[in-house]
Short mmCIF file of C-alpha atoms in Angstrom, two decimals:
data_model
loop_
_atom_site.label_atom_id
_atom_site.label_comp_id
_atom_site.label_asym_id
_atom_site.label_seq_id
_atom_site.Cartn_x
_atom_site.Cartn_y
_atom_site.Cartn_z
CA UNK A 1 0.00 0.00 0.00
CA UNK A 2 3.00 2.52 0.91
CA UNK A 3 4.56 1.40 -1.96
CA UNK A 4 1.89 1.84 -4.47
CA UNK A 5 1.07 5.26 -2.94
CA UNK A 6 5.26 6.23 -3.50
CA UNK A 7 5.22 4.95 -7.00
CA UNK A 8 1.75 6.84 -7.64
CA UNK A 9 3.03 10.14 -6.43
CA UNK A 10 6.41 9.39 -8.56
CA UNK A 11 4.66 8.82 -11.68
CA UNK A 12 2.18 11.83 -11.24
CA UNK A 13 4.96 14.24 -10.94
CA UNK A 14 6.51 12.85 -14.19
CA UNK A 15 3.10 13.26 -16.02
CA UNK A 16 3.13 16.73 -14.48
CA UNK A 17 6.34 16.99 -16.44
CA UNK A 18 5.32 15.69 -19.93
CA UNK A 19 2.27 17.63 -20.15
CA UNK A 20 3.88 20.89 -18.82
CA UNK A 21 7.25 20.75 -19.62
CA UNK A 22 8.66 23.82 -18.70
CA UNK A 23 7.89 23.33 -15.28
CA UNK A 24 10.27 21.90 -12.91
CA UNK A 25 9.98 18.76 -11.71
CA UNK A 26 8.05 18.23 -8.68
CA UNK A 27 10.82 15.41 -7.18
CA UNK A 28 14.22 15.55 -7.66
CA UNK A 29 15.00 13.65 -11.65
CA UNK A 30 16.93 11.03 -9.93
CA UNK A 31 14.30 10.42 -7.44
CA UNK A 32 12.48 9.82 -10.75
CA UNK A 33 14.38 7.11 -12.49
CA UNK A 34 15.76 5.63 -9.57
CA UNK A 35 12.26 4.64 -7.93
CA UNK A 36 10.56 3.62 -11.36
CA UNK A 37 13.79 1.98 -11.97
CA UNK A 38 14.33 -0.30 -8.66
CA UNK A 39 10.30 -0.82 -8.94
CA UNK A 40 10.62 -1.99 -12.21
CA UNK A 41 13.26 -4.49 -12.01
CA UNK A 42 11.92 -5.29 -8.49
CA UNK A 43 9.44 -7.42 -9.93
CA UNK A 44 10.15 -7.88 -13.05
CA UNK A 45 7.63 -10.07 -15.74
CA UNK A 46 9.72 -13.35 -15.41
CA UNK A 47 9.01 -13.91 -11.45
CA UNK A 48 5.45 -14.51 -12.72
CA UNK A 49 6.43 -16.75 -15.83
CA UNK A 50 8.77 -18.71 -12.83
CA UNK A 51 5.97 -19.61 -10.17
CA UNK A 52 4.57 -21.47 -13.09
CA UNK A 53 8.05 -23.19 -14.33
CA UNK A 54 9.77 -24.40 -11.34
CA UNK A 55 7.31 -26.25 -10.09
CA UNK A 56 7.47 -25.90 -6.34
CA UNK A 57 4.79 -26.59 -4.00
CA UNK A 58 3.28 -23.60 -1.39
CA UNK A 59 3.71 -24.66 1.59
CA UNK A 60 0.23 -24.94 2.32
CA UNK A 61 0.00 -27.51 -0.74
CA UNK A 62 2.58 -30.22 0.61
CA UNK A 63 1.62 -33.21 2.64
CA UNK A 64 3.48 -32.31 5.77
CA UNK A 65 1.41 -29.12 5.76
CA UNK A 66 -2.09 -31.11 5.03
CA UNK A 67 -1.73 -30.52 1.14
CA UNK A 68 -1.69 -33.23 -1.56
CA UNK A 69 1.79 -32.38 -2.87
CA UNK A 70 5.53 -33.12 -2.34
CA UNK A 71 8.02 -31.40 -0.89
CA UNK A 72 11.08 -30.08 -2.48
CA UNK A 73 14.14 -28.14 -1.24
CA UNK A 74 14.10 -24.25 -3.20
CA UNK A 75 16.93 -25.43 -5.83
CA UNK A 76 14.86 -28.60 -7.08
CA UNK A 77 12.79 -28.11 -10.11
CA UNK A 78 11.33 -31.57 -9.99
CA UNK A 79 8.12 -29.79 -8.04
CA UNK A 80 4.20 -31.15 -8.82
CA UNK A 81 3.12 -27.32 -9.03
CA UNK A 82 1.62 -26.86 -12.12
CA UNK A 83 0.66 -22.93 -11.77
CA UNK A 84 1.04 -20.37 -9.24
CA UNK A 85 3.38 -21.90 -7.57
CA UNK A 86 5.86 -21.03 -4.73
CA UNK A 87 8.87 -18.60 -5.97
CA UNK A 88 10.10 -15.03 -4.18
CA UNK A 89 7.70 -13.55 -3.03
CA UNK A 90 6.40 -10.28 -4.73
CA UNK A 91 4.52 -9.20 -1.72
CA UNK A 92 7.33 -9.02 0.34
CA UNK A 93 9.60 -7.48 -2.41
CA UNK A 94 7.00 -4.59 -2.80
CA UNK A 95 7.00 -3.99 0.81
CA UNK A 96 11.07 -4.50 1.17
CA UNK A 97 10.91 -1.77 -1.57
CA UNK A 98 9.36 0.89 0.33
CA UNK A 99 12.78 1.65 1.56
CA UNK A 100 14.20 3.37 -1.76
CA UNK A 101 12.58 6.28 -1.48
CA UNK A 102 15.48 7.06 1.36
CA UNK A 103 18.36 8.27 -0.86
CA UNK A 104 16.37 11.57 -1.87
CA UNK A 105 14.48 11.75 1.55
CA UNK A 106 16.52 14.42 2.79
CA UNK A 107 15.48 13.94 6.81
CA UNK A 108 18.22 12.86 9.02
CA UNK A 109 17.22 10.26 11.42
CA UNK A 110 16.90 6.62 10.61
CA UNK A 111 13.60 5.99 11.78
CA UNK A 112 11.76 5.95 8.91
CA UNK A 113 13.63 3.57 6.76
CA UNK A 114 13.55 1.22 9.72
CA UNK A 115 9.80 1.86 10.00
CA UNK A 116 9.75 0.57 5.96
CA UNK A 117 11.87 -2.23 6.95
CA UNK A 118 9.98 -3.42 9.52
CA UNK A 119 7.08 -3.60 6.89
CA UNK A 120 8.83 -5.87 4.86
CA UNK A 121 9.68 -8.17 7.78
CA UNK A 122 6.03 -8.11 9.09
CA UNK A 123 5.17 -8.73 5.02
CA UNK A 124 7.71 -11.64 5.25
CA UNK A 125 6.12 -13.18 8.53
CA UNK A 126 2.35 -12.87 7.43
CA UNK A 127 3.10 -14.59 3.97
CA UNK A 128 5.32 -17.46 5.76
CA UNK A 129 2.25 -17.56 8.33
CA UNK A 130 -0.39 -17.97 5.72
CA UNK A 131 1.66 -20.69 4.26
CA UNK A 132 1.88 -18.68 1.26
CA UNK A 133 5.32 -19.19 1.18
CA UNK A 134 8.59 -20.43 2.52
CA UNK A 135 11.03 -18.90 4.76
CA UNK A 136 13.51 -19.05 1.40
CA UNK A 137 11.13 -17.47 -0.63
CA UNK A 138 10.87 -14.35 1.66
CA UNK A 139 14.53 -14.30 2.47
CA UNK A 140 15.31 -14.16 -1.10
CA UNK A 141 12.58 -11.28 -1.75
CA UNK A 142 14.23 -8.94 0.51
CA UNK A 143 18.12 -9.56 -0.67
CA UNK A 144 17.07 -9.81 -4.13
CA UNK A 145 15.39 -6.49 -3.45
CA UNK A 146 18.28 -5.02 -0.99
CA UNK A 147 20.64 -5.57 -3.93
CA UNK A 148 18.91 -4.12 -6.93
CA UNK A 149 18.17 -1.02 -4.82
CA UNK A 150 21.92 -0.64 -3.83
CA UNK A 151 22.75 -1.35 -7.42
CA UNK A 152 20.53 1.17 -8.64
CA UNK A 153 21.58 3.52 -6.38
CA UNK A 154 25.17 3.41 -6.83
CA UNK A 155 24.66 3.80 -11.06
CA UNK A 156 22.59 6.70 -10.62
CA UNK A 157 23.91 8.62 -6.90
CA UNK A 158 27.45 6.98 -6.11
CA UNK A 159 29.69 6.24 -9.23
CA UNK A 160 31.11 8.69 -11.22
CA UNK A 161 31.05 7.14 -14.32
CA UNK A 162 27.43 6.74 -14.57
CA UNK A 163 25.80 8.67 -12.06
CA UNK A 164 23.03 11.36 -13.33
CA UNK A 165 22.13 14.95 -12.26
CA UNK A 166 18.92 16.36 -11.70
CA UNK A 167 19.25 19.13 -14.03
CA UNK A 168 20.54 16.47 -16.92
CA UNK A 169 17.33 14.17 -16.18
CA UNK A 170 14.90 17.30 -16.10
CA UNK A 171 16.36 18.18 -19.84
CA UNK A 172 16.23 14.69 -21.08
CA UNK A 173 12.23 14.88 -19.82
CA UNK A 174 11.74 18.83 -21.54
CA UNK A 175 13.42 17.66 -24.78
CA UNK A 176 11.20 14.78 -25.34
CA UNK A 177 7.73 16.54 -23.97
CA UNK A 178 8.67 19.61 -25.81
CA UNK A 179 7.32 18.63 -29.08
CA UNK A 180 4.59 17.38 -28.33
CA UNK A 181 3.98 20.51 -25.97
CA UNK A 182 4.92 23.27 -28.59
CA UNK A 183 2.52 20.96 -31.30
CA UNK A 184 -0.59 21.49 -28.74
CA UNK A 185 0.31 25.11 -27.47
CA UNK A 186 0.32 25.92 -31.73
CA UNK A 187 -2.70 24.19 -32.16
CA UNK A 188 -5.04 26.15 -29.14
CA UNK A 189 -3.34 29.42 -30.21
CA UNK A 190 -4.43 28.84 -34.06
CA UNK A 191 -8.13 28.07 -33.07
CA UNK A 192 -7.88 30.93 -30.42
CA UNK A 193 -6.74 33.46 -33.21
CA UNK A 194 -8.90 31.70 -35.48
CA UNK A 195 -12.29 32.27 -33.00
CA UNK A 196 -11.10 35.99 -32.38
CA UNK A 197 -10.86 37.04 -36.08
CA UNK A 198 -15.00 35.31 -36.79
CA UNK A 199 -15.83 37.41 -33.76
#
C-alpha cells in the first residue's frame, strides 16, 4: 500500500512533467528514475512466468502441511506445481521496496527507513504464516530487493562514471515533452486566433 502510494506520487509528478514541460519537476530527476527503476526491475515479468516453471509446491499444498503435494528443497525443479506456484515472493519485495525512497528523503534520522523495513519483515512473517510461502522465498525477496536497490543507487547517486544529475534528467524529460507541448500550445493558439478574427 506505501509502496503503491510512492510509485503513484512518482509517476504523477513525471506526467506533471510531460504535459507541462517547462515546469520543474516536482521530485528531484533522480528520485524519478531511480524509484521507477528499482520498482521496475523489483518485480520484473519473469518472477510470474517462474511460479509457473519451477514447479514448487506452497507450503500450504505439501503433505506435511495437510496438502496433496511433495516437498522439495528451493533449488529442485522436480516440483508437482503446475501454476502459481511457490517462488520469491512479490509481496514481500514490494513492501522490502518501500525503503528506496530514502536516498532523496533528505530527513536525518533513521527511523523511517527502519519503519519501511519493519514492513517488509512483518510482510515476510504474514506470507510465511499464511503458508503462502517459505522462509527461502521471503529471504530471497528482501536480498534480491536489498541488492537491486543498492545497485541502482550506486549507477545513478554513487559512481562517477554513470551517475546522473537532476538538471541532466529534467532536460532529457523537456526535450522529449517539448514537441509534443509546442505541437498542442500551436494548435489552441491557431483556433484561439482563429475564433477571435469570426468574432
Amino acid at each position: 500500500m506505501v509502496g503503491t502510494a510512492i510509485i503513484i506520487l512518482v509517476l504523477a509528478a513525471l506526467a506533471f512533467k510531460l504535459i507541462l514541460p517547462t515546469r520543474k519537476l516536482l521530485i528531484p530527476g533522480r528520485a524519478v528514475v531511480f524509484l521507477v527503476a528499482t520498482l521496475a526491475l523489483d518485480r520484473p515479468a519473469g518472477q510470474r512466468r517462474a511460479q509457473g516453471s519451477l514447479g514448487r509446491s506452497r507450503p500450504i499444498d505439501i503433505t506435511q502441511l495437510g496438502g496433496t503435494e511433495r516437498y522439495v528443497r528451493w533449488w529442485d525443479p522436480r516440483g508437482e506445481c503446475p501454476n502459481n506456484c511457490s517462488f520469491v515472493s512479490g509481496d514481500v519485495a514490494g513492501a522490502f521496496w518501500t525503503i528506496a525512497p530514502r536516498p532523496w528523503h533528505r530527513r536525518n534520522g533513521a527511523c523511517w527507513p527502519m519503519v519501511r523495513a519493519g514492513a517488509g519483515h512483518g510482510m515476510a512473517a504474514l506470507r510465511v504464516m499464511a503458508g503462502a510461502h517459505f522462509l527461502s522465498d521471503v529471504i530471497f525477496a528482501g536480498v534480491f530487493t536489498f541488492l537491486i536497490i543498492w545497485l541502482a543507487h550506486g549507477l545513478i547517486y554513487r559512481w562517477p562514471r554513470t551517475r546522473l544529475s537532476d538538471a541532466h534528467i529534467e532536460q532529457a524529460i523537456q526535450r522529449i515533452a517539448m514537441p509534443g507541448y509546442l505541437a498542442l500550445c500551436s494548435l489552441f493558439c491557431k483556433k484561439k486566433s482563429g475564433g477571435g478574427k469570426s468574432e
